[in-house]
XYZ file of N, CA, C and O in Angstrom:
548
model
N 0.836 -1.177 0.001
C 0.014 -0.016 -0.003
C 0.898 1.225 0.015
O 1.888 1.282 0.668
N 0.461 2.230 -0.727
C 1.198 3.511 -0.747
C 0.260 4.608 -0.281
O -0.841 4.695 -0.717
N 0.739 5.434 0.604
C 0.049 6.580 1.067
C 0.734 7.823 0.567
O 1.942 7.911 0.620
N -0.017 8.728 0.061
C 0.561 9.909 -0.545
C -0.228 11.143 0.037
O -1.436 11.107 0.098
N 0.502 12.200 0.395
C -0.092 13.360 0.949
C -0.606 14.207 -0.223
O 0.141 14.480 -1.138
N -1.861 14.530 -0.255
C -2.412 15.291 -1.345
C -2.885 16.638 -0.885
O -3.387 16.784 0.221
N -2.683 17.690 -1.673
C -3.202 19.005 -1.298
C -2.311 19.744 -0.358
O -1.184 19.375 -0.082
N -2.862 20.787 0.221
C -2.069 21.625 1.173
C -2.775 21.514 2.523
O -3.932 21.217 2.618
N -2.004 21.786 3.507
C -2.544 21.759 4.877
C -2.965 23.193 5.200
O -2.241 24.118 5.044
N -4.254 23.371 5.672
C -4.722 24.703 5.986
C -3.992 25.233 7.218
O -3.631 24.509 8.104
N -3.768 26.567 7.219
C -3.144 27.199 8.327
C -4.100 27.256 9.519
O -5.311 27.530 9.369
N -3.639 26.936 10.692
C -4.483 26.946 11.883
C -4.289 28.305 12.570
O -3.225 28.859 12.639
N -5.351 28.905 13.051
C -5.209 30.178 13.740
C -6.555 30.593 14.310
O -7.578 29.912 14.216
N -6.577 31.762 14.979
C -7.786 32.265 15.574
C -8.664 32.873 14.528
O -8.201 33.402 13.572
N -9.951 32.736 14.757
C -10.921 33.422 13.909
C -11.132 34.769 14.457
O -11.140 34.965 15.707
N -11.286 35.714 13.636
C -11.522 37.048 14.164
C -11.692 38.056 13.091
O -11.758 37.688 11.911
N -11.717 39.259 13.463
C -11.905 40.337 12.458
C -10.637 40.577 11.715
O -9.608 39.966 11.873
N -10.720 41.536 10.793
C -9.599 41.859 9.970
C -8.574 42.610 10.762
O -8.886 43.454 11.661
N -7.298 42.313 10.508
C -6.224 43.024 11.160
C -5.757 44.140 10.248
O -5.846 44.055 9.041
N -5.227 45.155 10.899
C -4.697 46.274 10.126
C -3.331 45.886 9.577
O -2.592 45.162 10.174
N -3.014 46.385 8.439
C -1.758 46.130 7.786
C -1.945 45.085 6.666
O -3.054 44.767 6.258
N -0.828 44.588 6.183
C -0.900 43.631 5.078
C -1.253 42.218 5.616
O -0.750 41.779 6.604
N -2.099 41.582 4.861
C -2.490 40.232 5.168
C -1.480 39.262 4.619
O -0.990 39.421 3.471
N -1.068 38.247 5.392
C -0.125 37.271 4.911
C -0.911 36.173 4.178
O -1.952 35.728 4.634
N -0.311 35.705 3.104
C -0.922 34.581 2.385
C -0.544 33.290 3.030
O 0.543 33.110 3.598
N -1.487 32.361 3.031
C -1.215 31.069 3.574
C -0.237 30.311 2.607
O -0.508 30.209 1.412
N 0.849 29.802 3.105
C 1.810 29.087 2.304
C 1.577 27.577 2.479
O 1.396 27.098 3.602
N 1.569 26.867 1.370
C 1.344 25.428 1.482
C 2.501 24.737 2.173
O 3.635 25.078 1.993
N 2.166 23.753 2.995
C 3.191 22.956 3.688
C 3.205 21.612 3.008
O 2.239 20.881 2.916
N 4.392 21.239 2.455
C 4.560 20.001 1.720
C 5.172 18.952 2.622
O 6.125 19.266 3.362
N 4.650 17.799 2.600
C 5.218 16.630 3.316
C 6.063 15.849 2.306
O 5.639 15.539 1.238
N 7.245 15.501 2.719
C 8.136 14.655 1.903
C 8.341 13.297 2.610
O 8.364 13.242 3.833
N 8.436 12.276 1.804
C 8.662 10.925 2.362
C 10.116 10.865 2.915
O 11.022 11.365 2.320
N 10.207 10.146 4.012
C 11.546 10.010 4.637
C 12.357 8.938 3.808
O 13.514 8.997 3.791
N 11.700 7.998 3.210
C 12.360 6.957 2.396
C 11.465 6.563 1.247
O 10.275 6.762 1.260
N 12.059 5.927 0.260
C 11.311 5.434 -0.884
C 10.819 3.998 -0.618
O 11.598 3.134 -0.208
N 9.537 3.790 -0.737
C 8.961 2.464 -0.485
C 9.261 1.522 -1.608
O 9.144 1.893 -2.806
N 9.605 0.257 -1.334
C 9.856 -0.726 -2.429
C 8.592 -1.136 -3.089
O 7.500 -1.197 -2.411
N 8.624 -1.422 -4.347
C 7.470 -1.918 -5.081
C 7.458 -3.412 -5.014
O 8.253 -4.065 -5.664
N 6.613 -3.992 -4.168
C 6.595 -5.448 -3.958
C 5.444 -6.078 -4.794
O 4.295 -5.595 -4.757
N 5.809 -7.081 -5.563
C 4.874 -7.764 -6.426
C 4.897 -9.291 -6.046
O 5.972 -9.818 -5.820
N 3.756 -9.957 -6.051
C 3.739 -11.369 -5.819
C 4.418 -12.125 -6.991
O 4.457 -11.564 -8.122
N 4.972 -13.281 -6.772
C 5.663 -14.028 -7.809
C 4.707 -14.378 -8.966
O 5.199 -14.595 -10.101
N 3.383 -14.426 -8.771
C 2.489 -14.731 -9.857
C 2.452 -13.594 -10.877
O 2.005 -13.793 -11.996
N 2.861 -12.395 -10.455
C 2.888 -11.254 -11.395
C 4.292 -10.955 -11.860
O 4.636 -9.841 -12.218
N 5.170 -11.972 -11.880
C 6.543 -11.828 -12.311
C 6.538 -11.667 -13.843
O 6.170 -12.602 -14.541
N 6.985 -10.540 -14.358
C 6.965 -10.271 -15.791
C 8.262 -10.634 -16.461
O 8.382 -10.550 -17.665
N 9.246 -11.066 -15.691
C 10.533 -11.429 -16.342
C 10.359 -12.750 -17.077
O 9.727 -13.697 -16.613
N 10.926 -12.783 -18.274
C 10.883 -14.006 -19.094
C 12.293 -14.388 -19.522
O 13.089 -13.533 -19.851
N 12.538 -15.723 -19.560
C 13.791 -16.218 -20.054
C 13.466 -17.362 -20.961
O 12.406 -17.905 -20.962
N 14.484 -17.741 -21.715
C 14.386 -18.883 -22.620
C 15.349 -19.934 -22.100
O 16.561 -19.747 -22.036
N 14.772 -21.088 -21.702
C 15.582 -22.230 -21.258
C 15.692 -23.219 -22.450
O 14.688 -23.688 -22.899
N 16.885 -23.421 -22.880
C 17.129 -24.441 -23.930
C 17.425 -25.740 -23.247
O 18.372 -25.865 -22.459
N 16.553 -26.712 -23.509
C 16.630 -27.996 -22.764
C 17.279 -28.976 -23.693
O 16.865 -29.173 -24.846
N 18.376 -29.643 -23.238
C 19.152 -30.592 -24.055
C 19.398 -31.888 -23.340
O 19.647 -31.836 -22.108
N 19.456 -32.977 -24.067
C 19.851 -34.270 -23.486
C 21.387 -34.178 -23.381
O 22.068 -33.809 -24.315
N 21.905 -34.601 -22.203
C 23.324 -34.452 -21.962
C 24.140 -35.394 -22.823
O 25.133 -35.002 -23.447
N 23.748 -36.677 -22.854
C 24.523 -37.617 -23.682
C 23.544 -38.756 -24.054
O 22.803 -39.227 -23.202
N 23.512 -39.242 -25.260
C 24.261 -38.712 -26.390
C 23.625 -37.444 -26.949
O 22.411 -37.208 -26.758
N 24.396 -36.579 -27.546
C 23.911 -35.359 -28.127
C 22.936 -35.672 -29.272
O 23.317 -36.382 -30.198
N 21.764 -35.180 -29.156
C 20.755 -35.438 -30.177
C 19.870 -34.202 -30.338
O 19.138 -33.791 -29.445
N 19.961 -33.573 -31.483
C 19.173 -32.390 -31.786
C 17.689 -32.572 -31.780
O 16.929 -31.629 -31.557
N 17.255 -33.819 -32.012
C 15.820 -34.097 -32.008
C 15.206 -34.015 -30.644
O 14.011 -33.813 -30.453
N 16.028 -34.188 -29.579
C 15.548 -34.105 -28.216
C 15.787 -32.755 -27.543
O 15.573 -32.595 -26.366
N 16.190 -31.806 -28.318
C 16.508 -30.431 -27.819
C 15.284 -29.543 -28.121
O 14.694 -29.600 -29.175
N 14.891 -28.757 -27.109
C 13.788 -27.817 -27.312
C 13.936 -26.598 -26.450
O 14.659 -26.580 -25.446
N 13.292 -25.515 -26.838
C 13.309 -24.268 -26.081
C 12.028 -24.203 -25.244
O 10.942 -24.513 -25.736
N 12.207 -23.732 -24.023
C 11.072 -23.637 -23.129
C 11.026 -22.239 -22.567
O 11.919 -21.845 -21.770
N 10.017 -21.403 -22.959
C 9.943 -20.081 -22.357
C 9.415 -20.226 -20.919
O 8.465 -20.993 -20.643
N 10.056 -19.516 -19.992
C 9.669 -19.608 -18.578
C 10.104 -18.397 -17.799
O 10.665 -17.428 -18.404
N 9.845 -18.383 -16.530
C 10.234 -17.274 -15.656
C 11.382 -17.747 -14.780
O 11.564 -18.943 -14.582
N 12.196 -16.840 -14.224
C 13.243 -17.233 -13.303
C 12.649 -17.966 -12.073
O 13.333 -18.752 -11.430
N 11.397 -17.711 -11.767
C 10.758 -18.386 -10.576
C 10.206 -19.757 -10.877
O 9.629 -20.400 -10.014
N 10.441 -20.262 -12.095
C 9.948 -21.593 -12.468
C 10.700 -22.662 -11.717
O 11.954 -22.643 -11.598
N 10.003 -23.626 -11.192
C 10.588 -24.694 -10.413
C 11.214 -25.738 -11.367
O 10.750 -25.927 -12.461
N 12.272 -26.349 -10.888
C 12.967 -27.376 -11.650
C 12.037 -28.571 -11.886
O 12.056 -29.190 -12.985
N 11.109 -28.840 -10.974
C 10.132 -29.941 -11.182
C 9.246 -29.673 -12.358
O 8.836 -30.621 -13.053
N 8.900 -28.406 -12.629
C 8.033 -28.080 -13.773
C 8.820 -28.359 -15.075
O 8.237 -28.827 -16.060
N 10.131 -28.085 -15.099
C 10.920 -28.369 -16.270
C 11.045 -29.856 -16.439
O 10.939 -30.382 -17.608
N 11.214 -30.639 -15.350
C 11.275 -32.061 -15.431
C 10.000 -32.662 -15.992
O 10.012 -33.584 -16.824
N 8.838 -32.098 -15.588
C 7.558 -32.552 -16.081
C 7.466 -32.316 -17.641
O 6.924 -33.151 -18.380
N 7.990 -31.169 -18.099
C 7.954 -30.859 -19.501
C 8.854 -31.840 -20.298
O 8.504 -32.273 -21.422
N 10.018 -32.211 -19.712
C 10.902 -33.140 -20.350
C 10.251 -34.533 -20.478
O 10.245 -35.190 -21.494
N 9.651 -34.971 -19.394
C 8.975 -36.297 -19.372
C 7.820 -36.277 -20.376
O 7.623 -37.262 -21.114
N 7.111 -35.177 -20.480
C 6.026 -35.085 -21.443
C 6.554 -35.189 -22.898
O 5.954 -35.817 -23.739
N 7.701 -34.544 -23.144
C 8.287 -34.619 -24.487
C 8.704 -36.035 -24.884
O 8.787 -36.387 -26.064
N 8.979 -36.837 -23.861
C 9.393 -38.223 -24.092
C 8.180 -39.160 -24.024
O 8.323 -40.378 -24.071
N 7.015 -38.599 -23.993
C 5.766 -39.411 -23.994
C 5.561 -40.116 -22.681
O 4.866 -41.155 -22.687
N 6.155 -39.645 -21.622
C 5.968 -40.315 -20.322
C 6.771 -41.590 -20.127
O 6.591 -42.297 -19.127
N 7.683 -41.875 -21.020
C 8.413 -43.154 -21.012
C 9.672 -43.063 -20.162
O 10.337 -44.108 -20.044
N 10.026 -41.924 -19.604
C 11.265 -41.816 -18.774
C 10.870 -41.361 -17.378
O 9.808 -40.780 -17.140
N 11.828 -41.605 -16.469
C 11.655 -41.100 -15.100
C 13.035 -41.033 -14.460
O 14.031 -41.381 -15.073
N 13.119 -40.607 -13.203
C 14.402 -40.495 -12.498
C 15.374 -39.604 -13.309
O 16.480 -40.053 -13.635
N 14.979 -38.400 -13.593
C 15.841 -37.481 -14.332
C 16.923 -36.889 -13.466
O 16.763 -36.617 -12.318
N 18.112 -36.652 -14.082
C 19.158 -35.850 -13.462
C 19.224 -34.562 -14.262
O 19.423 -34.614 -15.487
N 19.035 -33.398 -13.572
C 18.985 -32.142 -14.280
C 20.089 -31.236 -13.725
O 20.288 -31.132 -12.532
N 20.811 -30.573 -14.677
C 21.824 -29.594 -14.328
C 21.559 -28.289 -15.089
O 20.977 -28.315 -16.177
N 22.001 -27.182 -14.463
C 21.761 -25.860 -15.119
C 23.106 -25.334 -15.620
O 24.095 -25.223 -14.875
N 23.143 -25.029 -16.943
C 24.244 -24.432 -17.674
C 25.470 -25.295 -17.763
O 26.424 -24.920 -18.504
N 25.557 -26.405 -17.122
C 26.693 -27.295 -17.219
C 26.298 -28.651 -16.669
O 25.678 -28.740 -15.606
N 26.672 -29.759 -17.364
C 26.279 -31.073 -16.866
C 27.454 -31.697 -16.184
O 28.515 -31.928 -16.778
N 27.316 -31.933 -14.897
C 28.325 -32.640 -14.089
C 27.554 -33.355 -12.966
O 26.638 -32.786 -12.364
N 27.903 -34.610 -12.675
C 27.146 -35.365 -11.655
C 27.116 -34.685 -10.299
O 26.199 -34.879 -9.500
N 28.106 -33.863 -9.984
C 28.147 -33.154 -8.676
C 27.206 -31.901 -8.653
O 27.044 -31.339 -7.647
N 26.724 -31.517 -9.839
C 25.935 -30.320 -9.929
C 24.459 -30.548 -10.280
O 23.809 -29.697 -10.844
N 23.997 -31.691 -9.939
C 22.608 -32.041 -10.144
C 21.735 -31.186 -9.195
O 22.024 -31.125 -8.018
N 20.691 -30.587 -9.783
C 19.882 -29.611 -9.010
C 18.697 -30.287 -8.332
O 18.239 -31.377 -8.752
N 18.167 -29.662 -7.326
C 17.010 -30.154 -6.563
C 15.726 -29.728 -7.281
O 15.580 -28.589 -7.668
N 14.757 -30.631 -7.404
C 13.518 -30.306 -8.094
C 12.624 -29.326 -7.341
O 11.761 -28.705 -7.944
N 12.846 -29.180 -6.035
C 12.026 -28.229 -5.276
C 12.444 -26.774 -5.444
O 11.674 -25.884 -5.134
N 13.665 -26.519 -5.928
C 14.129 -25.166 -6.060
C 13.773 -24.571 -7.412
O 13.426 -25.324 -8.363
N 13.898 -23.237 -7.553
C 13.595 -22.565 -8.812
C 14.895 -22.243 -9.558
O 15.985 -22.345 -8.981
N 14.771 -21.829 -10.759
C 15.914 -21.420 -11.557
C 16.639 -20.268 -10.889
O 17.866 -20.159 -10.840
N 15.867 -19.368 -10.335
C 16.390 -18.157 -9.684
C 17.261 -18.537 -8.454
O 18.247 -17.884 -8.155
N 16.892 -19.641 -7.802
C 17.675 -20.157 -6.641
C 19.109 -20.572 -7.084
O 19.989 -20.563 -6.229
N 19.230 -20.914 -8.340
C 20.527 -21.329 -8.864
C 21.236 -20.172 -9.614
O 22.172 -20.396 -10.405
N 20.743 -18.957 -9.465
C 21.364 -17.798 -10.057
C 20.963 -17.467 -11.462
O 21.607 -16.645 -12.148
N 19.946 -18.128 -11.997
C 19.532 -17.892 -13.372
C 18.545 -16.689 -13.426
O 17.497 -16.715 -12.796
N 18.946 -15.653 -14.120
C 18.058 -14.459 -14.344
C 17.941 -14.158 -15.811
O 17.170 -13.313 -16.208
N 18.718 -14.839 -16.637
C 18.705 -14.661 -18.092
C 18.550 -16.014 -18.780
O 18.382 -17.050 -18.126
N 18.710 -16.062 -20.089
C 18.623 -17.273 -20.838
C 19.630 -18.322 -20.313
O 20.709 -17.924 -19.852
N 19.222 -19.588 -20.341
C 20.121 -20.631 -19.829
C 19.952 -21.925 -20.581
O 19.045 -22.032 -21.461
N 20.807 -22.851 -20.275
C 20.747 -24.188 -20.896
C 20.504 -25.175 -19.777
O 21.185 -25.173 -18.751
N 19.472 -26.040 -19.941
C 19.141 -27.073 -18.969
C 19.581 -28.406 -19.599
O 19.131 -28.788 -20.707
N 20.499 -29.098 -18.914
C 20.917 -30.437 -19.402
C 20.233 -31.486 -18.563
O 20.046 -31.303 -17.318
N 19.842 -32.566 -19.192
C 19.175 -33.626 -18.453
C 19.706 -35.010 -18.935
O 20.218 -35.124 -20.065
N 19.610 -35.949 -18.063
C 19.978 -37.301 -18.363
C 19.059 -38.245 -17.613
O 18.431 -37.818 -16.602
N 18.935 -39.427 -18.072
C 18.068 -40.422 -17.368
C 18.600 -41.805 -17.549
O 19.463 -42.032 -18.464
N 18.205 -42.704 -16.688
C 18.652 -44.067 -16.780
C 17.575 -44.838 -17.537
O 16.362 -44.735 -17.181
N 17.973 -45.541 -18.550
C 17.002 -46.378 -19.275
C 16.582 -47.512 -18.389
O 17.301 -48.149 -17.663
N 15.259 -47.757 -18.455
C 14.684 -48.881 -17.656
C 14.098 -49.890 -18.582
O 13.547 -49.583 -19.652
N 14.229 -51.154 -18.238
C 13.709 -52.217 -19.088
C 12.215 -52.375 -18.804
O 11.794 -52.365 -17.656
N 11.443 -52.412 -19.873
C 10.054 -52.570 -19.717
C 9.560 -53.336 -20.939
O 10.107 -53.217 -22.013
N 8.510 -54.210 -20.741
C 8.046 -54.949 -21.911
C 7.376 -53.967 -22.906
O 6.787 -52.982 -22.552
N 7.542 -54.285 -24.203
C 6.963 -53.420 -25.223
C 5.460 -53.495 -25.240
O 4.771 -52.522 -25.468
N 4.942 -54.690 -25.070
C 3.485 -54.868 -25.076
C 3.017 -55.270 -23.683
O 3.488 -56.261 -23.118
N 2.152 -54.547 -23.117
C 1.666 -54.871 -21.791
C 0.276 -55.444 -21.857
O -0.569 -55.114 -22.573
């Protein structure tokens, strides 16, 4: 909420008859803010947009690469869901890394891109373990 002082403050004084001599004009008294208030917006109104390029870590395959427009506040789990959907739901247990793929840098699905320092375009690398399943169920 922002409060702003509008108008002028009337001069306080005695009521009475006219005084002899020159009449003084009432001068407006302006109130100034002691500090600037921050503009706070909920994360649902986050207007920042980034492009996350999602790539399979190994083997390199351009057919499995896609761009995903998102916000820095996007959770890693939402990106994992999009990857699984692109594979038709046939994969699980994803390992996801941001901007570099290394087993020690696998990110947590509960955190957001912004938690990992992403505020601009980025590359999301993913890998998964193939699981044996019957072709016909």
